[in-house]
Short mmCIF file of C-alpha atoms in Angstrom, two decimals:
data_model
loop_
_atom_site.label_atom_id
_atom_site.label_comp_id
_atom_site.label_asym_id
_atom_site.label_seq_id
_atom_site.Cartn_x
_atom_site.Cartn_y
_atom_site.Cartn_z
CA UNK A 29 108.88 108.98 97.42
CA UNK A 30 111.03 112.01 98.33
CA UNK A 31 108.77 114.31 96.31
CA UNK A 32 105.69 113.61 98.41
CA UNK A 33 107.57 113.36 101.69
CA UNK A 34 108.09 117.11 101.32
CA UNK A 35 104.31 117.63 101.51
CA UNK A 36 104.09 115.97 104.91
CA UNK A 37 107.21 117.65 106.28
CA UNK A 38 105.93 121.16 105.60
CA UNK A 39 102.53 120.35 107.15
CA UNK A 40 104.17 119.44 110.46
CA UNK A 41 106.79 122.19 110.33
CA UNK A 42 104.04 124.81 110.00
CA UNK A 43 102.92 124.11 113.58
CA UNK A 44 106.30 125.40 114.80
CA UNK A 45 106.88 128.05 112.12
CA UNK A 46 103.71 129.80 113.35
CA UNK A 47 105.26 129.93 116.83
CA UNK A 48 108.57 131.45 115.69
CA UNK A 49 107.08 133.88 113.18
CA UNK A 50 103.97 135.63 114.47
CA UNK A 51 103.26 137.04 111.01
CA UNK A 52 102.56 133.53 109.68
CA UNK A 53 99.77 133.07 112.25
CA UNK A 54 98.17 136.42 111.50
CA UNK A 55 98.63 136.71 107.73
CA UNK A 56 96.71 134.15 105.73
CA UNK A 57 98.50 135.02 102.49
CA UNK A 58 101.92 134.31 104.03
CA UNK A 59 100.79 130.96 105.42
CA UNK A 60 99.33 130.18 102.01
CA UNK A 61 102.50 131.15 100.16
CA UNK A 62 104.68 128.87 102.28
CA UNK A 63 102.47 125.89 101.47
CA UNK A 64 101.61 126.61 97.84
CA UNK A 65 104.77 128.08 96.34
CA UNK A 66 106.31 124.63 95.81
CA UNK A 67 103.26 123.54 93.82
CA UNK A 68 103.47 126.60 91.57
CA UNK A 69 107.19 126.02 91.06
CA UNK A 70 106.50 122.35 90.31
CA UNK A 71 104.38 123.35 87.31
CA UNK A 72 107.38 125.23 85.90
CA UNK A 73 109.72 122.41 86.94
CA UNK A 74 107.60 119.86 85.07
CA UNK A 75 107.85 121.91 81.88
CA UNK A 76 111.62 122.30 82.31
CA UNK A 77 111.92 118.60 83.11
CA UNK A 78 110.14 117.63 79.89
CA UNK A 79 112.69 119.64 77.90
CA UNK A 80 115.68 118.37 79.90
CA UNK A 81 114.66 114.72 79.56
CA UNK A 82 114.61 115.02 75.78
CA UNK A 83 117.63 117.31 75.43
CA UNK A 84 120.04 116.29 78.19
CA UNK A 85 118.85 112.85 79.25
CA UNK A 86 117.27 111.27 82.32
CA UNK A 87 120.43 111.14 84.44
CA UNK A 88 121.18 114.86 84.18
CA UNK A 89 117.55 115.64 84.90
CA UNK A 90 117.67 113.57 88.08
CA UNK A 91 120.97 115.12 89.20
CA UNK A 92 119.60 118.62 88.60
CA UNK A 93 116.46 117.82 90.60
CA UNK A 94 118.58 116.37 93.44
CA UNK A 95 120.69 119.54 93.51
CA UNK A 96 117.56 121.68 93.74
CA UNK A 97 116.24 119.52 96.59
CA UNK A 98 119.48 119.89 98.53
CA UNK A 99 119.77 123.67 98.02
CA UNK A 100 116.11 124.21 98.90
CA UNK A 101 116.36 122.18 102.11
CA UNK A 102 119.44 124.09 103.30
CA UNK A 103 117.86 127.48 102.51
CA UNK A 104 114.68 126.59 104.42
CA UNK A 105 116.54 125.19 107.43
CA UNK A 106 118.63 128.36 107.76
CA UNK A 107 115.78 130.79 106.98
CA UNK A 108 115.84 133.93 109.18
CA UNK A 109 112.42 135.05 107.93
CA UNK A 110 109.28 133.53 106.35
CA UNK A 111 110.06 134.92 102.88
CA UNK A 112 113.35 132.96 102.86
CA UNK A 113 111.38 129.76 103.56
CA UNK A 114 109.28 130.61 100.50
CA UNK A 115 112.45 130.96 98.37
CA UNK A 116 113.75 127.59 99.58
CA UNK A 117 110.38 126.04 98.86
CA UNK A 118 110.60 127.35 95.27
CA UNK A 119 113.87 125.44 94.78
CA UNK A 120 112.25 122.28 96.14
CA UNK A 121 109.20 122.80 93.93
CA UNK A 122 111.29 123.08 90.78
CA UNK A 123 112.99 119.81 91.70
CA UNK A 124 109.63 118.18 92.45
CA UNK A 125 108.31 119.04 88.99
CA UNK A 126 111.43 117.76 87.24
CA UNK A 127 111.58 114.55 89.29
CA UNK A 128 107.90 113.75 88.77
CA UNK A 129 108.38 113.89 84.99
CA UNK A 130 111.50 111.71 85.04
CA UNK A 131 110.12 109.08 87.44
CA UNK A 132 107.20 108.26 85.16
CA UNK A 133 109.57 107.86 82.20
CA UNK A 134 111.79 105.46 84.13
CA UNK A 135 108.82 103.31 85.11
CA UNK A 136 107.84 102.80 81.48
CA UNK A 137 111.39 102.49 80.08
CA UNK A 138 112.96 100.21 82.68
CA UNK A 139 110.13 97.66 82.87
CA UNK A 140 110.63 94.22 81.31
CA UNK A 141 108.41 93.54 78.32
CA UNK A 142 106.85 90.64 80.23
CA UNK A 143 105.35 93.16 82.68
CA UNK A 144 103.02 94.53 80.04
CA UNK A 145 100.07 92.41 81.07
CA UNK A 146 97.22 93.89 83.04
CA UNK A 147 98.10 92.44 86.44
CA UNK A 148 101.80 93.28 86.40
CA UNK A 149 101.20 96.72 84.90
CA UNK A 150 98.72 97.61 87.65
CA UNK A 151 101.14 96.24 90.25
CA UNK A 152 103.93 98.39 88.84
CA UNK A 153 101.87 101.59 88.88
CA UNK A 154 100.45 100.64 92.27
CA UNK A 155 103.92 100.15 93.75
CA UNK A 156 104.88 103.60 92.55
CA UNK A 157 101.80 104.97 94.29
CA UNK A 158 102.56 102.96 97.42
CA UNK A 159 106.08 104.40 97.60
CA UNK A 160 104.60 107.88 97.24
CA UNK A 161 102.24 107.23 100.16
CA UNK A 162 105.11 105.73 102.16
CA UNK A 163 107.04 108.94 101.56
CA UNK A 164 104.17 110.88 103.11
CA UNK A 165 104.05 108.45 106.05
CA UNK A 166 107.82 108.79 106.52
CA UNK A 167 107.54 112.58 106.54
CA UNK A 168 105.03 112.55 109.41
CA UNK A 169 107.28 110.09 111.26
CA UNK A 170 110.21 112.51 110.81
CA UNK A 171 108.06 115.36 112.11
CA UNK A 172 107.04 113.35 115.16
CA UNK A 173 110.66 112.43 115.87
CA UNK A 174 111.86 116.02 115.80
CA UNK A 175 109.20 117.30 118.22
CA UNK A 176 111.62 116.38 121.01
CA UNK A 177 114.55 118.32 119.51
CA UNK A 178 114.09 121.96 120.55
CA UNK A 179 115.09 124.63 119.80
CA UNK A 180 114.59 125.08 116.06
CA UNK A 181 112.27 122.10 115.68
CA UNK A 182 110.97 123.15 112.27
CA UNK A 183 114.51 123.81 111.01
CA UNK A 184 115.44 120.18 111.66
CA UNK A 185 112.24 119.01 109.97
CA UNK A 186 112.97 120.97 106.81
CA UNK A 187 116.75 120.52 106.84
CA UNK A 188 116.62 116.72 106.92
CA UNK A 189 115.09 116.89 103.43
CA UNK A 190 118.59 117.65 102.15
CA UNK A 191 119.90 114.17 103.04
CA UNK A 192 118.25 111.89 100.39
CA UNK A 193 119.60 113.86 97.38
CA UNK A 194 123.18 113.14 98.51
CA UNK A 195 122.81 109.50 97.45
CA UNK A 196 123.79 109.12 93.78
CA UNK A 197 121.76 107.12 91.27
CA UNK A 198 123.08 103.92 89.69
CA UNK A 199 123.98 103.88 86.02
CA UNK A 200 121.33 102.57 83.62
CA UNK A 201 123.25 99.36 82.90
CA UNK A 202 123.64 98.54 86.61
CA UNK A 203 119.90 99.08 87.14
CA UNK A 204 119.07 96.82 84.21
CA UNK A 205 121.29 94.10 85.67
CA UNK A 206 119.07 94.07 88.76
CA UNK A 207 115.92 93.76 86.66
CA UNK A 208 116.93 91.40 83.85
CA UNK A 209 118.99 88.21 83.61
CA UNK A 210 122.57 88.89 82.48
CA UNK A 211 121.98 87.53 78.98
CA UNK A 212 119.12 90.01 78.38
CA UNK A 213 120.87 93.22 79.49
CA UNK A 214 122.53 93.97 76.15
CA UNK A 215 119.32 93.17 74.31
CA UNK A 216 117.35 95.60 76.48
CA UNK A 217 120.00 98.32 76.10
CA UNK A 218 119.67 98.03 72.31
CA UNK A 219 115.88 98.13 72.55
CA UNK A 220 116.05 101.28 74.69
CA UNK A 221 118.36 102.95 72.18
CA UNK A 222 116.09 101.97 69.29
CA UNK A 223 113.06 103.30 71.16
CA UNK A 224 114.74 106.66 71.77
CA UNK A 225 115.75 106.92 68.11
CA UNK A 226 112.17 106.13 67.02
CA UNK A 227 110.78 108.80 69.34
CA UNK A 228 113.24 111.37 68.00
CA UNK A 229 112.27 110.50 64.41
CA UNK A 230 108.57 110.85 65.27
CA UNK A 231 109.17 114.26 66.87
CA UNK A 232 111.14 115.41 63.82
CA UNK A 233 108.25 114.45 61.53
CA UNK A 234 105.81 116.50 63.62
CA UNK A 235 107.99 119.57 63.98
CA UNK A 236 110.03 121.21 66.70
CA UNK A 237 107.77 124.05 67.79
CA UNK A 238 105.18 123.60 70.51
CA UNK A 239 102.26 124.59 68.28
CA UNK A 240 103.07 121.81 65.80
CA UNK A 241 103.37 119.21 68.55
CA UNK A 242 99.97 120.19 69.98
CA UNK A 243 98.18 120.61 66.65
CA UNK A 244 98.90 117.06 65.47
CA UNK A 245 97.20 115.19 68.35
CA UNK A 246 94.34 117.69 68.63
CA UNK A 247 93.29 116.75 65.11
CA UNK A 248 92.82 113.14 66.25
CA UNK A 249 89.38 112.46 67.78
CA UNK A 250 90.72 109.50 69.78
CA UNK A 251 93.46 111.62 71.37
CA UNK A 252 91.05 114.47 72.13
CA UNK A 253 88.63 112.17 73.93
CA UNK A 254 91.46 110.39 75.73
CA UNK A 255 92.81 113.76 76.89
CA UNK A 256 89.34 114.75 78.07
CA UNK A 257 89.13 111.62 80.22
CA UNK A 258 92.76 111.73 81.39
CA UNK A 259 92.69 115.39 82.38
CA UNK A 260 89.25 115.02 83.98
CA UNK A 261 90.37 112.33 86.43
CA UNK A 262 93.50 114.31 87.35
CA UNK A 263 91.53 117.50 88.02
CA UNK A 264 88.89 115.65 90.05
CA UNK A 265 91.71 113.99 92.03
CA UNK A 266 92.71 117.41 93.36
CA UNK A 267 89.32 119.11 93.71
CA UNK A 268 88.01 116.49 96.10
CA UNK A 269 90.31 118.32 98.55
CA UNK A 270 92.98 115.71 99.27
CA UNK A 271 95.94 118.09 99.35
CA UNK A 272 94.29 120.30 101.95
CA UNK A 273 94.53 117.21 104.16
CA UNK A 274 98.13 116.45 103.19
CA UNK A 275 99.39 120.03 103.53
CA UNK A 276 97.42 121.01 106.63
CA UNK A 277 96.71 117.69 108.38
CA UNK A 278 98.36 118.51 111.75
CA UNK A 279 96.75 121.97 111.70
CA UNK A 280 93.36 120.43 110.91
CA UNK A 281 93.85 118.05 113.85
CA UNK A 282 94.41 121.06 116.10
CA UNK A 283 91.37 122.77 114.62
CA UNK A 284 89.37 119.61 115.34
CA UNK A 285 90.31 120.03 118.99
CA UNK A 286 93.62 118.26 119.65
CA UNK A 287 95.72 121.11 121.01
CA UNK A 288 98.94 119.15 121.61
CA UNK A 289 101.34 119.34 118.68
CA UNK A 290 102.66 115.85 119.43
CA UNK A 291 99.12 114.40 119.45
CA UNK A 292 98.24 116.28 116.24
CA UNK A 293 101.35 114.94 114.51
CA UNK A 294 100.72 111.44 115.84
CA UNK A 295 97.17 111.42 114.46
CA UNK A 296 98.52 112.73 111.16
CA UNK A 297 100.91 109.77 111.11
CA UNK A 298 97.91 107.46 111.45
CA UNK A 299 96.14 109.10 108.50
CA UNK A 300 99.30 108.72 106.39
CA UNK A 301 99.39 105.04 107.33
CA UNK A 302 95.76 104.68 106.21
CA UNK A 303 96.81 106.24 102.91
CA UNK A 304 99.33 103.40 102.44
CA UNK A 305 96.69 100.81 103.35
CA UNK A 306 94.31 102.29 100.79
CA UNK A 307 96.94 101.99 98.07
CA UNK A 308 97.45 98.29 98.86
CA UNK A 309 93.67 97.83 98.64
CA UNK A 310 93.76 99.45 95.20
CA UNK A 311 96.50 97.09 94.01
CA UNK A 312 94.43 94.10 95.13
CA UNK A 313 91.03 95.08 93.76
CA UNK A 314 91.35 97.60 90.91
CA UNK A 315 91.92 94.87 88.34
CA UNK A 316 88.99 92.85 89.66
CA UNK A 317 86.35 95.57 89.93
CA UNK A 318 87.62 97.99 87.30
CA UNK A 319 89.07 101.51 87.29
CA UNK A 320 85.82 103.37 86.67
CA UNK A 321 83.84 101.49 89.32
CA UNK A 322 86.59 101.97 91.93
CA UNK A 323 86.61 105.72 91.35
CA UNK A 324 82.82 106.04 91.47
CA UNK A 325 82.35 103.99 94.65
CA UNK A 326 85.24 105.69 96.48
CA UNK A 327 84.06 109.19 95.54
CA UNK A 328 80.56 108.45 96.86
CA UNK A 329 81.88 107.24 100.23
CA UNK A 330 84.38 110.12 100.39
CA UNK A 331 81.59 112.58 99.60
CA UNK A 332 79.66 111.34 102.65
CA UNK A 333 82.76 111.66 104.85
CA UNK A 334 83.46 115.22 103.64
CA UNK A 335 79.82 116.23 104.13
CA UNK A 336 79.94 115.26 107.80
CA UNK A 337 83.60 116.13 108.51
CA UNK A 338 83.40 119.40 110.44
CA UNK A 339 86.63 120.27 112.29
CA UNK A 340 86.14 123.45 114.25
CA UNK A 341 82.32 123.34 114.08
CA UNK A 342 82.30 122.66 117.81
CA UNK A 343 83.82 126.11 118.31
CA UNK A 344 81.16 127.95 116.32
CA UNK A 345 78.91 128.63 119.32
CA UNK A 346 81.74 129.42 121.72
CA UNK A 347 81.54 133.21 121.82
CA UNK A 348 84.60 133.65 124.04
CA UNK A 349 86.75 131.59 121.69
CA UNK A 350 85.42 133.47 118.67
CA UNK A 351 86.26 136.82 120.27
CA UNK A 352 89.77 135.59 121.11
CA UNK A 353 90.45 134.58 117.51
CA UNK A 354 89.02 137.78 116.05
CA UNK A 355 90.79 139.99 118.56
CA UNK A 356 94.17 138.43 117.84
CA UNK A 357 93.44 138.06 114.11
CA UNK A 358 94.29 134.36 114.24
CA UNK A 359 93.31 131.95 111.49
CA UNK A 360 93.86 128.86 113.67
CA UNK A 361 92.58 128.21 117.19
CA UNK A 362 94.76 125.51 118.69
CA UNK A 363 93.83 125.48 122.39
CA UNK A 364 91.53 122.47 122.26
CA UNK A 365 87.85 121.82 121.67
CA UNK A 366 85.14 121.80 124.37
CA UNK A 367 83.07 119.12 122.56
CA UNK A 368 83.15 115.46 123.63
CA UNK A 369 82.47 114.42 120.03
CA UNK A 370 85.76 115.78 118.71
CA UNK A 371 86.98 112.25 117.93
CA UNK A 372 84.33 111.97 115.20
CA UNK A 373 86.25 114.47 113.08
CA UNK A 374 89.31 112.22 113.22
CA UNK A 375 87.25 109.09 112.42
CA UNK A 376 85.66 110.78 109.40
CA UNK A 377 89.04 112.09 108.27
CA UNK A 378 90.42 108.55 108.45
CA UNK A 379 87.43 107.25 106.47
CA UNK A 380 87.99 109.89 103.80
CA UNK A 381 91.68 109.02 103.48
CA UNK A 382 91.22 105.26 103.28
CA UNK A 383 88.56 105.53 100.54
CA UNK A 384 90.36 108.28 98.63
CA UNK A 385 93.60 106.35 98.25
CA UNK A 386 92.34 103.21 96.42
CA UNK A 387 90.03 105.25 94.20
CA UNK A 388 91.13 108.75 93.30
CA UNK A 389 94.63 108.33 94.72
CA UNK A 390 95.89 105.58 92.41
CA UNK A 391 93.39 104.99 89.60
CA UNK A 392 93.83 108.33 87.73
CA UNK A 393 97.48 107.44 87.11
CA UNK A 394 96.52 103.97 85.86
CA UNK A 395 93.90 105.45 83.52
CA UNK A 396 96.39 107.96 82.13
CA UNK A 397 98.93 105.20 81.53
CA UNK A 398 96.40 103.09 79.61
CA UNK A 399 94.16 105.44 77.68
CA UNK A 400 96.45 107.23 75.19
CA UNK A 401 97.63 105.88 71.83
CA UNK A 402 101.31 104.90 72.11
CA UNK A 403 102.51 107.74 69.88
CA UNK A 404 100.89 110.36 72.11
CA UNK A 405 101.39 108.76 75.53
CA UNK A 406 104.11 111.20 76.60
CA UNK A 407 102.24 114.30 75.48
CA UNK A 408 98.93 113.13 76.94
CA UNK A 409 100.44 112.11 80.26
CA UNK A 410 102.39 115.37 80.44
CA UNK A 411 99.30 117.52 79.81
CA UNK A 412 97.32 115.55 82.39
CA UNK A 413 100.15 115.94 84.92
CA UNK A 414 100.23 119.70 84.29
CA UNK A 415 96.47 119.82 84.89
CA UNK A 416 97.04 117.91 88.13
CA UNK A 417 99.70 120.32 89.40
CA UNK A 418 97.64 123.37 88.38
CA UNK A 419 94.56 122.03 90.19
CA UNK A 420 96.76 121.24 93.18
CA UNK A 421 97.93 124.86 93.21
CA UNK A 422 94.38 126.24 93.03
CA UNK A 423 93.15 124.06 95.89
CA UNK A 424 96.14 124.67 98.17
CA UNK A 425 96.14 128.43 97.48
CA UNK A 426 92.44 128.87 98.26
CA UNK A 427 92.02 126.60 101.30
CA UNK A 428 93.03 129.11 103.97
CA UNK A 429 91.04 131.93 102.37
CA UNK A 430 87.97 129.69 102.20
CA UNK A 431 88.48 128.62 105.81
CA UNK A 432 88.77 132.25 106.87
CA UNK A 433 85.68 133.33 104.90
CA UNK A 434 83.37 130.32 105.30
CA UNK A 435 84.69 128.41 108.28
CA UNK A 436 86.38 125.02 108.17
CA UNK A 437 83.21 122.92 108.20
CA UNK A 438 81.67 124.86 105.28
CA UNK A 439 84.94 124.59 103.35
CA UNK A 440 84.91 120.80 103.56
CA UNK A 441 81.23 120.84 102.61
CA UNK A 442 82.30 122.78 99.50
CA UNK A 443 84.82 120.04 98.68
CA UNK A 444 81.97 117.55 99.05
CA UNK A 445 80.09 119.54 96.40
CA UNK A 446 83.16 119.43 94.14
CA UNK A 447 83.28 115.66 94.69
CA UNK A 448 79.68 115.37 93.50
CA UNK A 449 80.48 117.33 90.34
CA UNK A 450 83.58 115.18 89.83
CA UNK A 451 81.46 112.05 90.20
CA UNK A 452 79.17 113.22 87.38
CA UNK A 453 82.16 114.07 85.16
CA UNK A 454 83.73 110.63 85.64
CA UNK A 455 80.43 108.88 84.92
CA UNK A 456 79.99 110.85 81.69
CA UNK A 457 83.48 111.01 80.13
CA UNK A 458 85.72 108.24 81.55
CA UNK A 459 85.48 104.80 79.89
CA UNK A 460 86.45 101.55 81.59
CA UNK A 461 89.95 100.43 80.56
CA UNK A 462 90.24 97.29 82.71
CA UNK A 463 91.59 94.36 80.74
CA UNK A 464 91.18 96.10 77.38
CA UNK A 465 93.99 96.09 74.80
CA UNK A 466 95.00 99.51 73.51
CA UNK A 467 93.28 98.89 70.17
CA UNK A 468 89.92 98.25 71.85
CA UNK A 469 90.27 101.36 74.01
CA UNK A 470 90.97 103.39 70.86
CA UNK A 471 87.92 101.88 69.14
CA UNK A 472 85.74 102.75 72.13
CA UNK A 473 86.96 106.35 72.05
CA UNK A 474 86.60 106.56 68.27
CA UNK A 475 82.97 105.40 68.41
CA UNK A 476 82.28 107.81 71.25
CA UNK A 477 82.05 106.65 74.86
CA UNK A 478 78.45 106.11 76.04
CA UNK A 479 78.27 105.82 79.85
CA UNK A 480 74.84 104.20 79.81
CA UNK A 481 75.12 102.45 76.45
CA UNK A 482 77.41 99.63 75.35
CA UNK A 483 79.37 97.67 77.90
CA UNK A 484 82.39 95.61 77.05
CA UNK A 485 82.58 92.01 78.17
CA UNK A 486 85.34 93.06 80.62
CA UNK A 487 82.84 95.07 82.63
#
């Protein structure tokens, strides 16, 4: 939850950072660096986290990530210049990458064996997604609360991120005691130890160097096709443009015409709440209608919303406003919109969020948890997560440049085009995994998935 709360906090803080540092308003690259540097650092942090989890254990990985969160928050809160904010954001990004790797491991390792049925598994993954969305909602709530605490509003917003890491994690045995009956704790501890030993033996048989670990699964047609599907859904998840909304939501609200920072943050809080609602919808219906169908339907509706979502289009014919922005070299115009239809941008944004969350928000993680053979689940999930972070970086780094070059409405139209391409990719390469045992999924991949051919009885 903390990881994704950071996304919302920076989006609100940027409204006030632009006021204190004029260079951030006038230099697109600086604005872009503040937002995107954490994502780039998260890619490195994920790689470091994978090594630390195997070499030093989960607990030390979590403590290291917490330390990075705390240091990063303090550096950002005390930053005398924009480049110091970037440095603090790098610390946070490294922690984000490490924590994201460890959280997924804990979900799989700490779950009772009885949870490994379709309904409970989807509920477990869905709850993780719901907590992520709640973290984003909480971040916008924090932003809204600190709007009444001048001076240094953005410093409070960023500095409060240093509080959660101060709370220490429980030991593994204490956590297990909350999950299992007392008589099963020792049994589960032994099973965890045996599982770790088996994983270490499997890694030793493959080899210690990275090339050996990658060469073994790539020679397996089932793993290759599973990776193709798993990476595809993660890349599409980002290229539909969701993180431009998460990182820049209050700024987009201003661009849509709501000049007040408090109103912009309040509307952003509503969109974050819709994100939570969408995740609950996913938990209720993804096991009934299927993963593939949920993604396809939600992308189609989201594509329509993006095609008609045009924040700032109402300013296009306002010559005086255009001259003001060009004369001052401003990327954002936040003085309000003359159009009476400005509310439509917010309605369409809300529609996009509430259909994104149950489809592309949650389902890609479910697919990646189900589609890989057990032996290669960690490697496959890790490669898909790296693809997700890399795509996240590309989208967040290019958004401002695209907005500057094409205009905001054309930029979101471009994301609609990416959504259409993503829709085709999902139709062609992603099989349905709903209700299928792992053996049947492997058989489907081995035979070669045919999107318009065979259909399992679960569909």
